[in-house]
Short mmCIF file of C-alpha atoms and ligand atoms in Angstrom, two decimals:
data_model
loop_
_atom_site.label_atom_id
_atom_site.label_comp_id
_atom_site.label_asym_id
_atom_site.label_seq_id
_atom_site.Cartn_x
_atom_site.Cartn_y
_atom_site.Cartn_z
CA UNK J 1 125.98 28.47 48.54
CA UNK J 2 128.94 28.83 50.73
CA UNK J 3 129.15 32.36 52.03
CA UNK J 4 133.13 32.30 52.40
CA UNK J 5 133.14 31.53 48.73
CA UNK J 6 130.86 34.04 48.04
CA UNK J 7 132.39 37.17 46.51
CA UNK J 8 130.16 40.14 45.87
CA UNK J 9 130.74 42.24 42.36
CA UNK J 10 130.04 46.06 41.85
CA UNK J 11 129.78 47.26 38.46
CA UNK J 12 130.98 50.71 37.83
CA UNK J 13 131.16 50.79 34.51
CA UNK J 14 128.19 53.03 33.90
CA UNK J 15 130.06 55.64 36.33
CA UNK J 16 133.48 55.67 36.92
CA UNK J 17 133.82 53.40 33.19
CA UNK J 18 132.09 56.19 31.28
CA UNK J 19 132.57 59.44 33.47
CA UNK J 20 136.09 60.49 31.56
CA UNK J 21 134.88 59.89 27.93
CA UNK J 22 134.80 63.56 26.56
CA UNK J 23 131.81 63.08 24.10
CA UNK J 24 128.40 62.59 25.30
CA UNK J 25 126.67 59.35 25.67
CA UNK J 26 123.01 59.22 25.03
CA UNK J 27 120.61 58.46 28.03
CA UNK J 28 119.76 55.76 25.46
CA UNK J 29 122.94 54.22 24.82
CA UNK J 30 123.77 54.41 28.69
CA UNK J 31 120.21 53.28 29.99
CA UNK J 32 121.02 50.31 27.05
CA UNK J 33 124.24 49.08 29.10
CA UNK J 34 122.71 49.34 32.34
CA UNK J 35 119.93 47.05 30.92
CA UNK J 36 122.49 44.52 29.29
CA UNK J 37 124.36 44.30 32.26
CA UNK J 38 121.14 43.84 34.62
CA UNK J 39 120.72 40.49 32.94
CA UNK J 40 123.95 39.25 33.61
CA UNK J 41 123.45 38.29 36.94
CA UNK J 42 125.22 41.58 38.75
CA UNK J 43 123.08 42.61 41.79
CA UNK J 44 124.81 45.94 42.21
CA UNK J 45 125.74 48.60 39.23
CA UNK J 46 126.37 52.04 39.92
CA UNK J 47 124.80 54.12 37.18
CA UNK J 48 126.18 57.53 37.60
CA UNK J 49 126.76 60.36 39.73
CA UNK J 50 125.26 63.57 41.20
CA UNK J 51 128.38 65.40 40.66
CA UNK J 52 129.15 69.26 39.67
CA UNK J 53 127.78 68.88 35.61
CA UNK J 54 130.79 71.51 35.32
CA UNK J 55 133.30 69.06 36.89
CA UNK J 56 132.50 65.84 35.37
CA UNK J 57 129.90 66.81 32.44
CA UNK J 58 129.36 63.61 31.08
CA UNK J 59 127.43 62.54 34.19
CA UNK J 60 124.69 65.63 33.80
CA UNK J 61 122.48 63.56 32.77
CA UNK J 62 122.02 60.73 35.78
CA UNK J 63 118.35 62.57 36.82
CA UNK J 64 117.03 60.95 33.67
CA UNK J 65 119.09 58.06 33.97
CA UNK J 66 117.84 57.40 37.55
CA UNK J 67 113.94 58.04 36.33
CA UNK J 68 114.32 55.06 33.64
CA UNK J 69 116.13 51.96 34.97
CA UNK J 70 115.49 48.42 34.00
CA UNK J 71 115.41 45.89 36.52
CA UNK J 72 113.79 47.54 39.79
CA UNK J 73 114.67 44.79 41.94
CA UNK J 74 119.12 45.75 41.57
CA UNK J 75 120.87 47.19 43.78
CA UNK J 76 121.91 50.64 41.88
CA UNK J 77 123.90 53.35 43.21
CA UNK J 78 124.78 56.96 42.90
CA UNK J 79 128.09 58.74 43.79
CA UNK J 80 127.00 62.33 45.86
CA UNK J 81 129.53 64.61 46.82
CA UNK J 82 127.58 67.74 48.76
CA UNK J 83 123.98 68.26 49.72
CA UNK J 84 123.48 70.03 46.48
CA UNK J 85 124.25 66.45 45.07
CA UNK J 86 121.34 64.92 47.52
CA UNK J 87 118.72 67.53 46.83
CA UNK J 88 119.73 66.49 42.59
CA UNK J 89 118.64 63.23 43.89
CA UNK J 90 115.98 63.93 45.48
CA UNK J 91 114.64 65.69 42.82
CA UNK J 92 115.54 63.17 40.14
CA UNK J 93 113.72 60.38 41.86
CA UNK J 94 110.33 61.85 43.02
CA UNK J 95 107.82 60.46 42.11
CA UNK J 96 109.70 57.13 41.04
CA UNK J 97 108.43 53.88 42.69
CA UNK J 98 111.53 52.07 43.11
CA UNK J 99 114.62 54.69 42.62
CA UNK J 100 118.08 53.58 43.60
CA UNK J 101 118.65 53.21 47.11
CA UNK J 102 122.03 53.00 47.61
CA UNK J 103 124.52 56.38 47.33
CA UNK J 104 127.98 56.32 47.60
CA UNK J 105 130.36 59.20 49.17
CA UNK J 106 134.08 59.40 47.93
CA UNK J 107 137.02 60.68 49.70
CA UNK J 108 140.57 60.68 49.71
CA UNK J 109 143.66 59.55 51.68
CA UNK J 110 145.85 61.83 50.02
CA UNK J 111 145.82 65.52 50.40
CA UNK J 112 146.36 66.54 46.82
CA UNK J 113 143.77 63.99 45.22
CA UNK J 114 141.39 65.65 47.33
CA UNK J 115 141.89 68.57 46.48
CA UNK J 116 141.88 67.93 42.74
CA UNK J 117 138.75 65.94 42.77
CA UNK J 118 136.57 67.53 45.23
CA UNK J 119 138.43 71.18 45.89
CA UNK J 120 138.57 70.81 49.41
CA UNK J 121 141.06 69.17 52.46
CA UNK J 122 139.92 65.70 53.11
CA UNK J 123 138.83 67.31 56.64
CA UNK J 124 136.47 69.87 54.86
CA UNK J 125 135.53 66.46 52.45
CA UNK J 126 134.28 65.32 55.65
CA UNK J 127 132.80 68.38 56.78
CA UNK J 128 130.35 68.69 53.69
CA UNK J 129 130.30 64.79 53.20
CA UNK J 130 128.56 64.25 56.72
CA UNK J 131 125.41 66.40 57.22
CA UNK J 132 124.41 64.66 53.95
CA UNK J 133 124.93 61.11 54.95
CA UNK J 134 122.73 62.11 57.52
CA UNK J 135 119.91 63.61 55.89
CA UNK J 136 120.40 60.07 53.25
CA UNK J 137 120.05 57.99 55.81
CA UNK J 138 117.05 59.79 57.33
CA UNK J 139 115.01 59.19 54.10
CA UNK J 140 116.23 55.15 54.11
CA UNK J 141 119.58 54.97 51.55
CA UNK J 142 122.29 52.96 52.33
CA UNK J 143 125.42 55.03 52.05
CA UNK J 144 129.21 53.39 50.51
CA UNK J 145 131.84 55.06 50.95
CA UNK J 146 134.96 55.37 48.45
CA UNK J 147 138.58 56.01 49.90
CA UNK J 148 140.84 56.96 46.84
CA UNK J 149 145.00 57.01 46.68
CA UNK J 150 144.78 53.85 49.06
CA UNK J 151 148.51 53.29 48.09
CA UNK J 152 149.64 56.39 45.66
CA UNK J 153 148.88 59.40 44.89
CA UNK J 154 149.44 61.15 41.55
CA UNK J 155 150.04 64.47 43.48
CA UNK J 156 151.26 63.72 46.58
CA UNK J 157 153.59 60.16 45.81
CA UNK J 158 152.94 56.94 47.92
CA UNK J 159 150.46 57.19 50.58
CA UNK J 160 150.99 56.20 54.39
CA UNK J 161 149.09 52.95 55.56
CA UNK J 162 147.89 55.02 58.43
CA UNK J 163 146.49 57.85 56.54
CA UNK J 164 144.58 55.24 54.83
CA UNK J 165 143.52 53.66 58.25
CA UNK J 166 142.78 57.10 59.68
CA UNK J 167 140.28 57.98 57.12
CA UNK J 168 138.74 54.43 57.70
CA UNK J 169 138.31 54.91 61.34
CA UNK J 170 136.41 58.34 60.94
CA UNK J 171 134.12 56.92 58.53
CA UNK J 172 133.44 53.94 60.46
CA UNK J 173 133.47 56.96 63.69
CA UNK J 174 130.38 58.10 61.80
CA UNK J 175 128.86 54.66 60.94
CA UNK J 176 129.89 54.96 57.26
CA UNK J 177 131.83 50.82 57.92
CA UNK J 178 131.04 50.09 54.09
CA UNK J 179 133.56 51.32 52.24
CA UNK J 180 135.77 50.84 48.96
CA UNK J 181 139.50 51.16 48.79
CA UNK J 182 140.56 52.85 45.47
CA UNK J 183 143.86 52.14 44.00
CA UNK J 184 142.96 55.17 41.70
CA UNK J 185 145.77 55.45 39.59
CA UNK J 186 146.28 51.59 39.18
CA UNK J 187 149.82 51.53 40.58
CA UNK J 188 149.55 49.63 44.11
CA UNK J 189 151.39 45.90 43.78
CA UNK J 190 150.82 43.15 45.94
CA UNK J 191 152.88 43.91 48.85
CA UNK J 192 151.68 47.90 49.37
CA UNK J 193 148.02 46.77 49.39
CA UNK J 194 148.66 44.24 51.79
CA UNK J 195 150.50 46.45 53.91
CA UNK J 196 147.71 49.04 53.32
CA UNK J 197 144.86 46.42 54.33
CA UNK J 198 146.71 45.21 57.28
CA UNK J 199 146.63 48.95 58.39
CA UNK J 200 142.62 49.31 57.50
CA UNK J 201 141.47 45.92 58.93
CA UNK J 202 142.74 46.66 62.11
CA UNK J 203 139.61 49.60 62.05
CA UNK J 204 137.23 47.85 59.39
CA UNK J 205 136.43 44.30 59.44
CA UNK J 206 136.96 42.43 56.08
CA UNK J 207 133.52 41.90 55.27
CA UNK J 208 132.40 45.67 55.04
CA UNK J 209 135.50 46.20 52.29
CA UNK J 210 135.67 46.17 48.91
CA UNK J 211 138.67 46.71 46.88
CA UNK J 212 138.36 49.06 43.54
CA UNK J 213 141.19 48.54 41.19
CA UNK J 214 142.07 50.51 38.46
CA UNK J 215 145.02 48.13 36.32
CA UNK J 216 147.52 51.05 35.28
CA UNK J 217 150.32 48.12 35.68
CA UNK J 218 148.50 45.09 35.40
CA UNK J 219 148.97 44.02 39.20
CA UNK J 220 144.97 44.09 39.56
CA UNK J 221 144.52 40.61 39.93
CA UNK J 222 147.31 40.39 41.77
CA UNK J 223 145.75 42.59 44.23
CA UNK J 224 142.47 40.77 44.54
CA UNK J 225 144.00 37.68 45.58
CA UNK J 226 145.83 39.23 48.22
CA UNK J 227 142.78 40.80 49.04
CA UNK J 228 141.12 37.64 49.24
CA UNK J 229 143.80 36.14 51.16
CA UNK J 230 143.03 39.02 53.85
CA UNK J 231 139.44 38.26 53.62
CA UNK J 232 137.64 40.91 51.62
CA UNK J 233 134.98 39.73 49.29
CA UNK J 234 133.70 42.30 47.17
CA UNK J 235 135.32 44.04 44.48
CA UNK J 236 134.24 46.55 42.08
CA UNK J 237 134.89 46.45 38.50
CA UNK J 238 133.92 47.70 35.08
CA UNK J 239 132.80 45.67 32.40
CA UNK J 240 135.51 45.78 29.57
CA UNK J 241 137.74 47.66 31.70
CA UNK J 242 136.21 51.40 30.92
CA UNK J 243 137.24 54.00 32.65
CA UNK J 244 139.65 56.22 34.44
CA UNK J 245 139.13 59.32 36.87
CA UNK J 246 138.94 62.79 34.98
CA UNK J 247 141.00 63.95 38.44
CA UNK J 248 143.64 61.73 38.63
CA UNK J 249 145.85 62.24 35.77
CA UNK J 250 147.21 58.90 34.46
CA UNK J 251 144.36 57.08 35.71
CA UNK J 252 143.45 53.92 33.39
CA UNK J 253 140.40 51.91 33.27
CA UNK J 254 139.00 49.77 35.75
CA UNK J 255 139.97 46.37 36.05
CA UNK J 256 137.87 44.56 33.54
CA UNK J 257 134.80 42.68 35.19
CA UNK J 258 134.57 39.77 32.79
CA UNK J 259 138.15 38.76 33.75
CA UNK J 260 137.86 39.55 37.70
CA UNK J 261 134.85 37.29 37.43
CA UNK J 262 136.58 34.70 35.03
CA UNK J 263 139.33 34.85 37.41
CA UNK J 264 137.37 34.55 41.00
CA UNK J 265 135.60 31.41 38.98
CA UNK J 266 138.64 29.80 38.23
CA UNK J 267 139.66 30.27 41.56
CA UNK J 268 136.37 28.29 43.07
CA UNK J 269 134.45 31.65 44.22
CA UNK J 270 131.55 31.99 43.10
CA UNK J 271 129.12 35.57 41.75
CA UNK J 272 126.30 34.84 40.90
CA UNK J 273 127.18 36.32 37.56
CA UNK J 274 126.81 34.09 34.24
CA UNK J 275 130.26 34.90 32.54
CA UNK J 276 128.72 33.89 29.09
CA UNK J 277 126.18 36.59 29.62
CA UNK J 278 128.42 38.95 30.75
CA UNK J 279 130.95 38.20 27.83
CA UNK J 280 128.29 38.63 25.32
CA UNK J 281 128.06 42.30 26.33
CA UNK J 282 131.74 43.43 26.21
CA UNK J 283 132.15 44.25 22.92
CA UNK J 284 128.66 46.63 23.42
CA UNK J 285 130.10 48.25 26.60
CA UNK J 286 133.66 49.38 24.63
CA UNK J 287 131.90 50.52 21.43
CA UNK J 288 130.13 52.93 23.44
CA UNK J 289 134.03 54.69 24.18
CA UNK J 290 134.71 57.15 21.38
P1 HMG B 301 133.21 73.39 44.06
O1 HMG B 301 133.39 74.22 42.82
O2 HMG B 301 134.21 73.54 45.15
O3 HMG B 301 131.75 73.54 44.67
O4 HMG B 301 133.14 71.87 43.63
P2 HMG B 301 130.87 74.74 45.05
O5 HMG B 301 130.05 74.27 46.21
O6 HMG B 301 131.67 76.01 45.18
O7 HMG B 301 129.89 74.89 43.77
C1 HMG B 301 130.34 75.37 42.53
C2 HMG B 301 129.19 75.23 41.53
O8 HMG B 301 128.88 73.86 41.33
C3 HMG B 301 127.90 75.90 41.97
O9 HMG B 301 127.22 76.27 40.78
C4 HMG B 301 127.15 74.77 42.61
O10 HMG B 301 125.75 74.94 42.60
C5 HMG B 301 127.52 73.61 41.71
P3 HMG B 301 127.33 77.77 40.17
O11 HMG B 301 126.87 78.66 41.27
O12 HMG B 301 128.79 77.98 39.84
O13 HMG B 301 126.45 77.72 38.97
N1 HMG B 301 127.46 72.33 42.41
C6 HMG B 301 126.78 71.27 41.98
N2 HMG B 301 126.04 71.07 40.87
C7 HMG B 301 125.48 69.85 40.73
N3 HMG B 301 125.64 68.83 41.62
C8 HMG B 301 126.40 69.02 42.72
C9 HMG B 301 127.02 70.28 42.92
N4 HMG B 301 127.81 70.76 43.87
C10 HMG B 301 128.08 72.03 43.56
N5 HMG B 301 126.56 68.01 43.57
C11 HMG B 301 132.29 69.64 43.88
C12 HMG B 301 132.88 70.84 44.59
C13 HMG B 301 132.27 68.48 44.88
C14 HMG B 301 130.88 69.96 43.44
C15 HMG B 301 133.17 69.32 42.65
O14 HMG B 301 134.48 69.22 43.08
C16 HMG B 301 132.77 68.04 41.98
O15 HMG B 301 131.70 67.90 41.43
N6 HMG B 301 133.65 67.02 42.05
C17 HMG B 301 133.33 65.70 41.51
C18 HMG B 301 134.52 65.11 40.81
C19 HMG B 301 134.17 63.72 40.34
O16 HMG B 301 133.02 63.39 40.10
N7 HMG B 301 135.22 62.88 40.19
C20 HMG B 301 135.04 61.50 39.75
C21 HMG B 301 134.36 60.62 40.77
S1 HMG B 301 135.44 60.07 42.06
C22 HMG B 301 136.31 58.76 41.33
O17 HMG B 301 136.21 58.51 40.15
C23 HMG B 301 137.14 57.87 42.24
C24 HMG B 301 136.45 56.52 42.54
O18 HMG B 301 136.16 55.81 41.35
C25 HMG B 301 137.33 55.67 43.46
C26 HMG B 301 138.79 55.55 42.98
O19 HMG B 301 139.01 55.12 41.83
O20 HMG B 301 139.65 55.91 43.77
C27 HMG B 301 135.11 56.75 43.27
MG1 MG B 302 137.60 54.59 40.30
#
């Protein structure tokens, strides 16, 4: 394998793909996916999150979702906000000989996202985000970090390259150098996420970011080459392009992961994921949206 051609794919279907759909899901019918797309060939799938039930109820259920996953050898990963959020996953996973080990944080680069998603400043985000990552990483997770409104903003219009960068460099301040750029709202082109990665690169090397695409305008793929072109290889996408952010009003579904990975294919990159596979399972993933 050539590492340079190597591009690394997170699934977040299972999350961020089914976290907006307003009737519930069945641990069943979600622990189903999560097993369809474990054979596939994806190493990393983010099955849910340890959020406020009242803020995002259709992810209440990720304690029993966590207890019962196929595949132990994946990497899978839960968003946590707060402590409460750690101490849910503590709880959730006692017990459990291999529970997910990877946790991912989310943040903003826009003031009025961050607000709306997490009813705080992105300062206090930090402030309640940190003595968490701390206690994670005292009991051996890996902590990702998400960085939403990378280029707009629903509330607060186009977002500064520099804000973007700033949040970067505090996270990377604080050891958190793995991180995920979220166009949220699916309405960066070309040219403002290549401004915005020129800003962030200059604080995060290109192999610790991944770029998360929602495809409100269809410029994701767009936006993966140039990401490529700047060196990033790892994106996160959900399969059959579920999803959209309960927060962000306007916010569309990811880009789809069977065409990122048809794409990066095409392009001579390679996943590790069998596209077949992964095709077979699309129609499964949408019939699960009501
Ligand atoms: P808050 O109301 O400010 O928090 O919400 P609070 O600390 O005042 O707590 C209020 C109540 O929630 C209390 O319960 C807490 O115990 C409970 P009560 O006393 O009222 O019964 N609570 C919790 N319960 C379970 N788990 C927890 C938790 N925390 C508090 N972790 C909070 C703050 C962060 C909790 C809330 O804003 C929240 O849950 N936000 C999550 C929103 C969300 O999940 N959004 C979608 C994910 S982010 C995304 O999709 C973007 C991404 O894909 C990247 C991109 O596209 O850009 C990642
Ligand atoms: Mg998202």
């Amino acid at each position: 394998m050539n590492a340079a051609n190597h591009v690394e794919i997170y699934e977040v279907g299972p999350r961020d793909g089914l976290q907006n759909e307003k009737q519930p899901i069945s641990v069943d019918a979600k622990l189903d996916l999560i097993g369809r797309l474990a054979k596939t060939g994806l190493q990393n799938i983010e099955v849910g999150s340890f959020v406020s039930p009242k803020w995002v109820p259709q992810m209440a259920d990720t304690d029993h979702i966590v207890k019962a996953l196929p595949d132990p050898l994946l990497n899978y990963q839960v968003l946590i906000p707060n402590m409460r959020g750690l101490d849910g996953y503590f709880a959730a996973v006692e017990g459990i000989d291999h529970p997910p080990k990877d946790i991912a944080i989310f943040l903003s680069a826009s003031e009025g996202f961050s607000q709306s998603n997490l009813n705080c400043s992105i300062d206090e985000s930090f402030d309640r985000a940190l003595p968490m990552v701390d206690a994670a990483r005292k009991a051996g997770l890996n902590v990702r970090s998400y960085i939403s409104c990378v280029t707009d903003c629903p509330f607060d219009g186009p977002i500064a390259p520099e804000r973007v960068a700033t949040v970067a460099r505090r996270l990377s301040e604080n050891g958190l150098d793995w991180q995920s750029l979220g166009d949220t709202i699916g309405k960066g082109t070309p040219d403002t996420i290549g401004v915005m990665l020129d800003a962030v690169l200059s604080e995060v090397p290109a192999k610790n970011v991944a770029g998360h695409f929602h495809d409100t305008n269809g410029f994701a793929l767009q936006n993966i080459d140039v990401s490529l072109s700047k060196g990033l290889r790892a994106f996160d996408a959900s399969i059959g392009g579920l999803g959209g952010c309960p927060y962000a009003p306007g916010a569309p579904g990811n880009v789809p992961t069977e065409t990122v990975i048809a794409h990066l294919h095409a392009a001579g990159f390679e996943t590790g994921v069998n596209l077949d596979d992964l095709m077979a399972q699309v129609e499964f993933a949408k019939g699960l949206r009501s």
